[in-house]
mmCIF file with all atom_site columns, N, CA and C in Angstrom:
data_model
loop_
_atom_site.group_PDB
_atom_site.id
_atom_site.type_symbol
_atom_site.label_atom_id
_atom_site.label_alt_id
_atom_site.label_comp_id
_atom_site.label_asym_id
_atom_site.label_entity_id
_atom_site.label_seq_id
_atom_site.pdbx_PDB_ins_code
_atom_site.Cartn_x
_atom_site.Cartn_y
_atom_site.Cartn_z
_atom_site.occupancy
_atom_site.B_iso_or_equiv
_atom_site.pdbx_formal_charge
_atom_site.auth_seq_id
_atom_site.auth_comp_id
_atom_site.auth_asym_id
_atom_site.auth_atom_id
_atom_site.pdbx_PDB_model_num
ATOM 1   N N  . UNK A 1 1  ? 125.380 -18.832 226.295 1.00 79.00 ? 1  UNK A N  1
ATOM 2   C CA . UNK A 1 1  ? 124.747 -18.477 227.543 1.00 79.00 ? 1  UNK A CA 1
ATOM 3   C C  . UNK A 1 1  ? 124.860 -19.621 228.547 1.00 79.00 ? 1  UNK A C  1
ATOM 4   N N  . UNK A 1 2  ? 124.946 -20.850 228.084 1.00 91.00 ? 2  UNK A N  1
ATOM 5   C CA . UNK A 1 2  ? 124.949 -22.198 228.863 1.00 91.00 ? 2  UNK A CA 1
ATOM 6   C C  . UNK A 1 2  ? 126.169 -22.247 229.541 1.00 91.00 ? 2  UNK A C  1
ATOM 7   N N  . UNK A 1 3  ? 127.530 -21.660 229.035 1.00 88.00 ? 3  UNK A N  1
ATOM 8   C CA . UNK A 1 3  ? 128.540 -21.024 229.631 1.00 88.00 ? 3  UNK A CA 1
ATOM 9   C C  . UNK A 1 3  ? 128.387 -20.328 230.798 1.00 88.00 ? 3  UNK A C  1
ATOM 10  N N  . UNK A 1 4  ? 127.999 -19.454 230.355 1.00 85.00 ? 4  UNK A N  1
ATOM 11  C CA . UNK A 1 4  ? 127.698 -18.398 231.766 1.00 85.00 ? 4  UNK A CA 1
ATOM 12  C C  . UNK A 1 4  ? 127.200 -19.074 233.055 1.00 85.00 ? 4  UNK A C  1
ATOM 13  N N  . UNK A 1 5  ? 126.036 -20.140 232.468 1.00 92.00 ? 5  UNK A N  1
ATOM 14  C CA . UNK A 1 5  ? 125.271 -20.623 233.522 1.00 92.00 ? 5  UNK A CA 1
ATOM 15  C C  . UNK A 1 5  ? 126.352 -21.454 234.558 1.00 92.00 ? 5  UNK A C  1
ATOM 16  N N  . UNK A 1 6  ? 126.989 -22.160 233.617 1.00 92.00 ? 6  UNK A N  1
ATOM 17  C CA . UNK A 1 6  ? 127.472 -23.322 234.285 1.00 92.00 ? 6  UNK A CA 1
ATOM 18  C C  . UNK A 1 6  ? 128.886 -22.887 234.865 1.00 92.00 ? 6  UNK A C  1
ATOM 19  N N  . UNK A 1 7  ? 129.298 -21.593 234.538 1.00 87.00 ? 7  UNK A N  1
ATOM 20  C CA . UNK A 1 7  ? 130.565 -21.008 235.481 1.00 87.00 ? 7  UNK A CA 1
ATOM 21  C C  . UNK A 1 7  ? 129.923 -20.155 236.941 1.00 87.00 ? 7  UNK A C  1
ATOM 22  N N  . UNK A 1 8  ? 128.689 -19.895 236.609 1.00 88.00 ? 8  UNK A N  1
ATOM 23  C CA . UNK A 1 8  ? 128.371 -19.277 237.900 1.00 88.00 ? 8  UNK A CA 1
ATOM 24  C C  . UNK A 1 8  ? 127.634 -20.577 239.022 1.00 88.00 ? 8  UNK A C  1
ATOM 25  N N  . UNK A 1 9  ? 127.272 -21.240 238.360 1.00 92.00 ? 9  UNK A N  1
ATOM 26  C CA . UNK A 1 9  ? 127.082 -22.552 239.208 1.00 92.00 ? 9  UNK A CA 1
ATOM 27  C C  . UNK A 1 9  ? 128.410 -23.607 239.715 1.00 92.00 ? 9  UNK A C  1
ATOM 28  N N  . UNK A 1 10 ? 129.248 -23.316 238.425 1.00 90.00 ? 10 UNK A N  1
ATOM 29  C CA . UNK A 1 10 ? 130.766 -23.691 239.365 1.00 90.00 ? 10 UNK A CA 1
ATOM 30  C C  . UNK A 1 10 ? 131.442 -23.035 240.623 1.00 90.00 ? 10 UNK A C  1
ATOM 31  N N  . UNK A 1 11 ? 131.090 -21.698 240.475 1.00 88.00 ? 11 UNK A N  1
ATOM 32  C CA . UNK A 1 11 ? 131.639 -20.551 241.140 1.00 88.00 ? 11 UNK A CA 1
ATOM 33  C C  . UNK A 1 11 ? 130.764 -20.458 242.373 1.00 88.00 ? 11 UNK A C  1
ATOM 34  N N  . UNK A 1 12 ? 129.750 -20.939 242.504 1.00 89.00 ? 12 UNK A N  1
ATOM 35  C CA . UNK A 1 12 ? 128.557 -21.289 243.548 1.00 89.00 ? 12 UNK A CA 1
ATOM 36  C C  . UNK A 1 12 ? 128.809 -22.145 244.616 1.00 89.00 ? 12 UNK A C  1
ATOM 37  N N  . UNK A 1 13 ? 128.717 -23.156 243.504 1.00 93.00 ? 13 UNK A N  1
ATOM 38  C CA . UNK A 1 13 ? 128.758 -24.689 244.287 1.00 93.00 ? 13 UNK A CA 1
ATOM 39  C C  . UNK A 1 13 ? 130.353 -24.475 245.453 1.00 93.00 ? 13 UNK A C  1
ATOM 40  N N  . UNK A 1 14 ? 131.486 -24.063 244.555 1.00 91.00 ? 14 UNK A N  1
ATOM 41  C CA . UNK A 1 14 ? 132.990 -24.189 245.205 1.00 91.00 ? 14 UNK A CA 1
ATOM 42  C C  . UNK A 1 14 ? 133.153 -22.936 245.914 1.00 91.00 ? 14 UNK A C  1
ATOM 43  N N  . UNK A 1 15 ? 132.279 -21.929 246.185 1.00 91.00 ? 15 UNK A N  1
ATOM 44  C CA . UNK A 1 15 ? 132.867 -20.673 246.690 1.00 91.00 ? 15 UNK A CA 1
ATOM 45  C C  . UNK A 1 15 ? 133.647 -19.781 246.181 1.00 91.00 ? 15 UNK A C  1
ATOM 46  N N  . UNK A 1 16 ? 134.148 -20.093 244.721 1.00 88.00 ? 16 UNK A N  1
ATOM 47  C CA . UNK A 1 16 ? 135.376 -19.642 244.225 1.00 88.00 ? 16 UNK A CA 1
ATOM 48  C C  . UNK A 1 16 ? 134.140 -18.190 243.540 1.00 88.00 ? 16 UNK A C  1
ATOM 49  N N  . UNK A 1 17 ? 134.438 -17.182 244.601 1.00 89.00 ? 17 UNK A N  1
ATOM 50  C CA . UNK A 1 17 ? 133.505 -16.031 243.909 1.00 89.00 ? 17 UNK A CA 1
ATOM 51  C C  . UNK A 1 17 ? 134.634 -14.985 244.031 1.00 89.00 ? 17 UNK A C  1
ATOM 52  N N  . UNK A 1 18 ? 136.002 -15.036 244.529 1.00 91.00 ? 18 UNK A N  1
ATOM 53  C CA . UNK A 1 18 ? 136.920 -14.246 244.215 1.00 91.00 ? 18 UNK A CA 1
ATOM 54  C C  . UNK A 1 18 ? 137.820 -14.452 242.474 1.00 91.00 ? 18 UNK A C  1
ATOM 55  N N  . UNK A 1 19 ? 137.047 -15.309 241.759 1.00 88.00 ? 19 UNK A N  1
ATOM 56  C CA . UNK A 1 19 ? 137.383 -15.563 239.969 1.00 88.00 ? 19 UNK A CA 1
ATOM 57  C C  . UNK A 1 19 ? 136.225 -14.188 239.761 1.00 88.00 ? 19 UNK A C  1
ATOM 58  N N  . UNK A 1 20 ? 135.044 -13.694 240.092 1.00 90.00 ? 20 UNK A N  1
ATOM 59  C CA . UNK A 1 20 ? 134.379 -12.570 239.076 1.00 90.00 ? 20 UNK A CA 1
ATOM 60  C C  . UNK A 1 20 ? 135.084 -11.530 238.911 1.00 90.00 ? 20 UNK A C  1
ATOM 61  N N  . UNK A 1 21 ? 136.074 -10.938 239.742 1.00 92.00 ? 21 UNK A N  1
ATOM 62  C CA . UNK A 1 21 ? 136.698 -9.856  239.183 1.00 92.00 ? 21 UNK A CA 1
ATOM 63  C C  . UNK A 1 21 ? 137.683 -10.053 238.163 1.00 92.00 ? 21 UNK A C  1
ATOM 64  N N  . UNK A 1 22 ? 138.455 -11.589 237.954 1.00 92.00 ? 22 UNK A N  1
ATOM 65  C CA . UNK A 1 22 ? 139.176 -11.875 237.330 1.00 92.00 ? 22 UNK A CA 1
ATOM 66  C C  . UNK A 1 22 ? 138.306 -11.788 235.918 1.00 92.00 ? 22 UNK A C  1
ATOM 67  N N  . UNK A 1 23 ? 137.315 -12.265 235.507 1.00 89.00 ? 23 UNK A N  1
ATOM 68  C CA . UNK A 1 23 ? 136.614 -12.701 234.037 1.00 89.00 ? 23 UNK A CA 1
ATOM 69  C C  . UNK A 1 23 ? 135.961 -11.097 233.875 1.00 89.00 ? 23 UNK A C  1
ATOM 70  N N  . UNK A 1 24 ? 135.777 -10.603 234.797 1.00 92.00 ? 24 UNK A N  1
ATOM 71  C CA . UNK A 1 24 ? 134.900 -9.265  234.256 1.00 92.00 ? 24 UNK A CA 1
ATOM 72  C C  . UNK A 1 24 ? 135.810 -7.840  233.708 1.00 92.00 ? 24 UNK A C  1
ATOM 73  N N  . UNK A 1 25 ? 137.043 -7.833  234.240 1.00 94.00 ? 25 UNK A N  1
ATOM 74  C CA . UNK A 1 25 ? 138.605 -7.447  233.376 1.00 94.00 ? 25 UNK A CA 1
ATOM 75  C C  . UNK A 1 25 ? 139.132 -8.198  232.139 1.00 94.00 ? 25 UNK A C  1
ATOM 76  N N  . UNK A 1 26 ? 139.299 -9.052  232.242 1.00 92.00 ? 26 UNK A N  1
ATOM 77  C CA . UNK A 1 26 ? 139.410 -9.636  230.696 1.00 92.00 ? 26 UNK A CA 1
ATOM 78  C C  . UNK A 1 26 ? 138.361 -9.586  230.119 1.00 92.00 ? 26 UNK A C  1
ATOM 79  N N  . UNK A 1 27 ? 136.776 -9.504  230.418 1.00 90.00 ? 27 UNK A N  1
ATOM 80  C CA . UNK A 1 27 ? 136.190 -8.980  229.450 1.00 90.00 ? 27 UNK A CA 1
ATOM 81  C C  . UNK A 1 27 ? 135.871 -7.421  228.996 1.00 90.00 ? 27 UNK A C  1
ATOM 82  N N  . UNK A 1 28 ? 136.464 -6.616  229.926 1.00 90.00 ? 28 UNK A N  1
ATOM 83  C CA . UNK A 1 28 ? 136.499 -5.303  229.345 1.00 90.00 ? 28 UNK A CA 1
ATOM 84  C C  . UNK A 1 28 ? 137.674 -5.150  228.713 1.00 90.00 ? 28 UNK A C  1
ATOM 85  N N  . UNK A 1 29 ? 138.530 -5.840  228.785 1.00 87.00 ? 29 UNK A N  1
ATOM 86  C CA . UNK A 1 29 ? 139.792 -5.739  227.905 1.00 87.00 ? 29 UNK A CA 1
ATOM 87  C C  . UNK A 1 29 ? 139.546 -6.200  226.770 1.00 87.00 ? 29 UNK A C  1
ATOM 88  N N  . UNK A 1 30 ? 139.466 -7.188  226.742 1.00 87.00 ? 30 UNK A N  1
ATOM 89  C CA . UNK A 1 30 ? 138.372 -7.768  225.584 1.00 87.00 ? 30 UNK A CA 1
ATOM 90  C C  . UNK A 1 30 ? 137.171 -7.005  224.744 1.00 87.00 ? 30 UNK A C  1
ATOM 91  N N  . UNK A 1 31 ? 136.675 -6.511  225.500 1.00 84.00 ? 31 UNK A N  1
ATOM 92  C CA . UNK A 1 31 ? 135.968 -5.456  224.625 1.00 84.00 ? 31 UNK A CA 1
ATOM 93  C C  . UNK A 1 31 ? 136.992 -4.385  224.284 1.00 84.00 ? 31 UNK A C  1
ATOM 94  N N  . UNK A 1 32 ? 137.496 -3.934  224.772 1.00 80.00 ? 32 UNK A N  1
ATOM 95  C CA . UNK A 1 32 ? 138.855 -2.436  224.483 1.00 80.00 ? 32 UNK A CA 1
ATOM 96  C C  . UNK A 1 32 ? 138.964 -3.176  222.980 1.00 80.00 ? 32 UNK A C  1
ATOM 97  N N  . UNK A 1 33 ? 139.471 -4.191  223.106 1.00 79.00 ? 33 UNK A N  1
ATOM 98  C CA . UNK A 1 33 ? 140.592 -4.848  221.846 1.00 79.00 ? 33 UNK A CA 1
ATOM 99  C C  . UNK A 1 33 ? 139.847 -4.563  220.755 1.00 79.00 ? 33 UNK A C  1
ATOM 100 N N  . UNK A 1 34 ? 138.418 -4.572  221.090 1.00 79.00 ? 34 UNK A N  1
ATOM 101 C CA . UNK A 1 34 ? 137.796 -5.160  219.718 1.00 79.00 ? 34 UNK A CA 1
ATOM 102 C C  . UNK A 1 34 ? 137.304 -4.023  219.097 1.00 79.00 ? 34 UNK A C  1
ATOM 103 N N  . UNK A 1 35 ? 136.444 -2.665  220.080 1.00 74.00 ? 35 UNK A N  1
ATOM 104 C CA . UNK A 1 35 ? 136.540 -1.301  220.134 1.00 74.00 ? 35 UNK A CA 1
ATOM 105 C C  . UNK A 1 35 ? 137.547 -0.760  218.854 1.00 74.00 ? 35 UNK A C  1
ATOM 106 N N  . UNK A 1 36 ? 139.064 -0.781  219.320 1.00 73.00 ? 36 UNK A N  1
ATOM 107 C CA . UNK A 1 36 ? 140.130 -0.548  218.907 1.00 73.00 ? 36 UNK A CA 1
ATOM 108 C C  . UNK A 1 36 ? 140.269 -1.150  217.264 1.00 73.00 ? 36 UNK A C  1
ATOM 109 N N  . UNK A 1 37 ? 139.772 -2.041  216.994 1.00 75.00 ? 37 UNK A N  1
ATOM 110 C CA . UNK A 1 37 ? 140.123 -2.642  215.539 1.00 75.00 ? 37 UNK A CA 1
ATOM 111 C C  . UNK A 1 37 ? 139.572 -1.778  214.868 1.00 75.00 ? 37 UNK A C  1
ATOM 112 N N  . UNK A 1 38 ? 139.631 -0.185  214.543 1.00 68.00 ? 38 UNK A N  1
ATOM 113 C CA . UNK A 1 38 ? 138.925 0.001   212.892 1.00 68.00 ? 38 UNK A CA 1
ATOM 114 C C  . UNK A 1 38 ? 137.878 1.237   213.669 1.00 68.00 ? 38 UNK A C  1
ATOM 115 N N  . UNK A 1 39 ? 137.813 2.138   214.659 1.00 67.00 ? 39 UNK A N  1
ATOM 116 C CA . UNK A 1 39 ? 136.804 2.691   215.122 1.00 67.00 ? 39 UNK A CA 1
ATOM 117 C C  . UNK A 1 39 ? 137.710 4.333   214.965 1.00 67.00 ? 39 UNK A C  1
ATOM 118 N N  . UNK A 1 40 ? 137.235 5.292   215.615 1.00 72.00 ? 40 UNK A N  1
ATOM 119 C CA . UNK A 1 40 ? 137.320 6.562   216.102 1.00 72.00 ? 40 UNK A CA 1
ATOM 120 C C  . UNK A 1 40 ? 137.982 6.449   217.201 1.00 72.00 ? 40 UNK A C  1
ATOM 121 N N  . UNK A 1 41 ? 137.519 5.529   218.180 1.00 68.00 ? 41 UNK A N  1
ATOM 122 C CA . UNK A 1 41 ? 137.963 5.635   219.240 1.00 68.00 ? 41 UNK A CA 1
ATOM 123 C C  . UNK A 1 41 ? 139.628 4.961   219.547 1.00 68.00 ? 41 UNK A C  1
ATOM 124 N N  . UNK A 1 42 ? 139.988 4.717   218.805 1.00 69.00 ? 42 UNK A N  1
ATOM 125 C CA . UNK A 1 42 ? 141.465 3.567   218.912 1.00 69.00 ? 42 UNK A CA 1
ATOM 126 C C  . UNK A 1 42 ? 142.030 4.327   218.690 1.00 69.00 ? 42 UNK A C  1
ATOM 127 N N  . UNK A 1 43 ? 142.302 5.443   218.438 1.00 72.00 ? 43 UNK A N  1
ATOM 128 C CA . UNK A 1 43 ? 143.716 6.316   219.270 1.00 72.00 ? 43 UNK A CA 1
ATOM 129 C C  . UNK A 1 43 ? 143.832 6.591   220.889 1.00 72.00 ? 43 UNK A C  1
ATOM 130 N N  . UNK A 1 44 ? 142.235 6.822   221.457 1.00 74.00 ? 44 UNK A N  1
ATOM 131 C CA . UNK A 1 44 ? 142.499 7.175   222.864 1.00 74.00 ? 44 UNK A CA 1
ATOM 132 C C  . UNK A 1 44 ? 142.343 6.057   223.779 1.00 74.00 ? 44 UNK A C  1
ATOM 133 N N  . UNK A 1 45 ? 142.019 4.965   222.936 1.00 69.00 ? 45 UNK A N  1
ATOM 134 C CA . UNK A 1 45 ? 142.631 3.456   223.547 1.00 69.00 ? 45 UNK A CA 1
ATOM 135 C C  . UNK A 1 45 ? 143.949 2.884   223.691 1.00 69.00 ? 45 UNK A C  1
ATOM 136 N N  . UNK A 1 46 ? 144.695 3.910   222.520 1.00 70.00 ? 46 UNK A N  1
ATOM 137 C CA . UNK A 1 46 ? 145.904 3.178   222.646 1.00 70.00 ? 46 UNK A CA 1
ATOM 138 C C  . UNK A 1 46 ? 147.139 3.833   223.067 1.00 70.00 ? 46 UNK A C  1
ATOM 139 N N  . UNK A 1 47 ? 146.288 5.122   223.741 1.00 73.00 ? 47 UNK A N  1
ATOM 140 C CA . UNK A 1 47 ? 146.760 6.155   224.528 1.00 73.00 ? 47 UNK A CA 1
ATOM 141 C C  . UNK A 1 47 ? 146.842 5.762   226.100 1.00 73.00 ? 47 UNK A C  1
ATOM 142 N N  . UNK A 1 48 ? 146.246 4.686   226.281 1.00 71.00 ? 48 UNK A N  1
ATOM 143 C CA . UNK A 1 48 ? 145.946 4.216   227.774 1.00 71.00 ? 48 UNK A CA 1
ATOM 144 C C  . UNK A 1 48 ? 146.775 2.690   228.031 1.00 71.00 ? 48 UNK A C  1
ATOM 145 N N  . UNK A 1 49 ? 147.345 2.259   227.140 1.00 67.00 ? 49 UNK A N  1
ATOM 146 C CA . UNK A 1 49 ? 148.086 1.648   227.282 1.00 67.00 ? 49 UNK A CA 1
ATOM 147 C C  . UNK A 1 49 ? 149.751 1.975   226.961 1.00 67.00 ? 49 UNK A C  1
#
């Protein structure tokens, strides 16, 4: 969580608030991936790629 803190206080301090769309796609991709290992749903995941 100390992560989180200290990237949104990086992202604060420098203005750099055009990076949240970048980290919030790799983390739904990131979730897809993990979804996909071993579920029901990982055929129509891997139908979308």
């Amino acid at each position: 969580m100390t992560f989180l803190q200290e990237l949104w206080a990086f992202m604060k301090a420098r203005k750099k608030f055009w990076l949240m769309p970048i980290f919030i796609v790799l983390l739904l991709v990131g979730g897809l991936i993990v979804l996909a290992q071993g579920s029901a749903v990982a055929p129509f995941i891997y139908t979308l790629f």
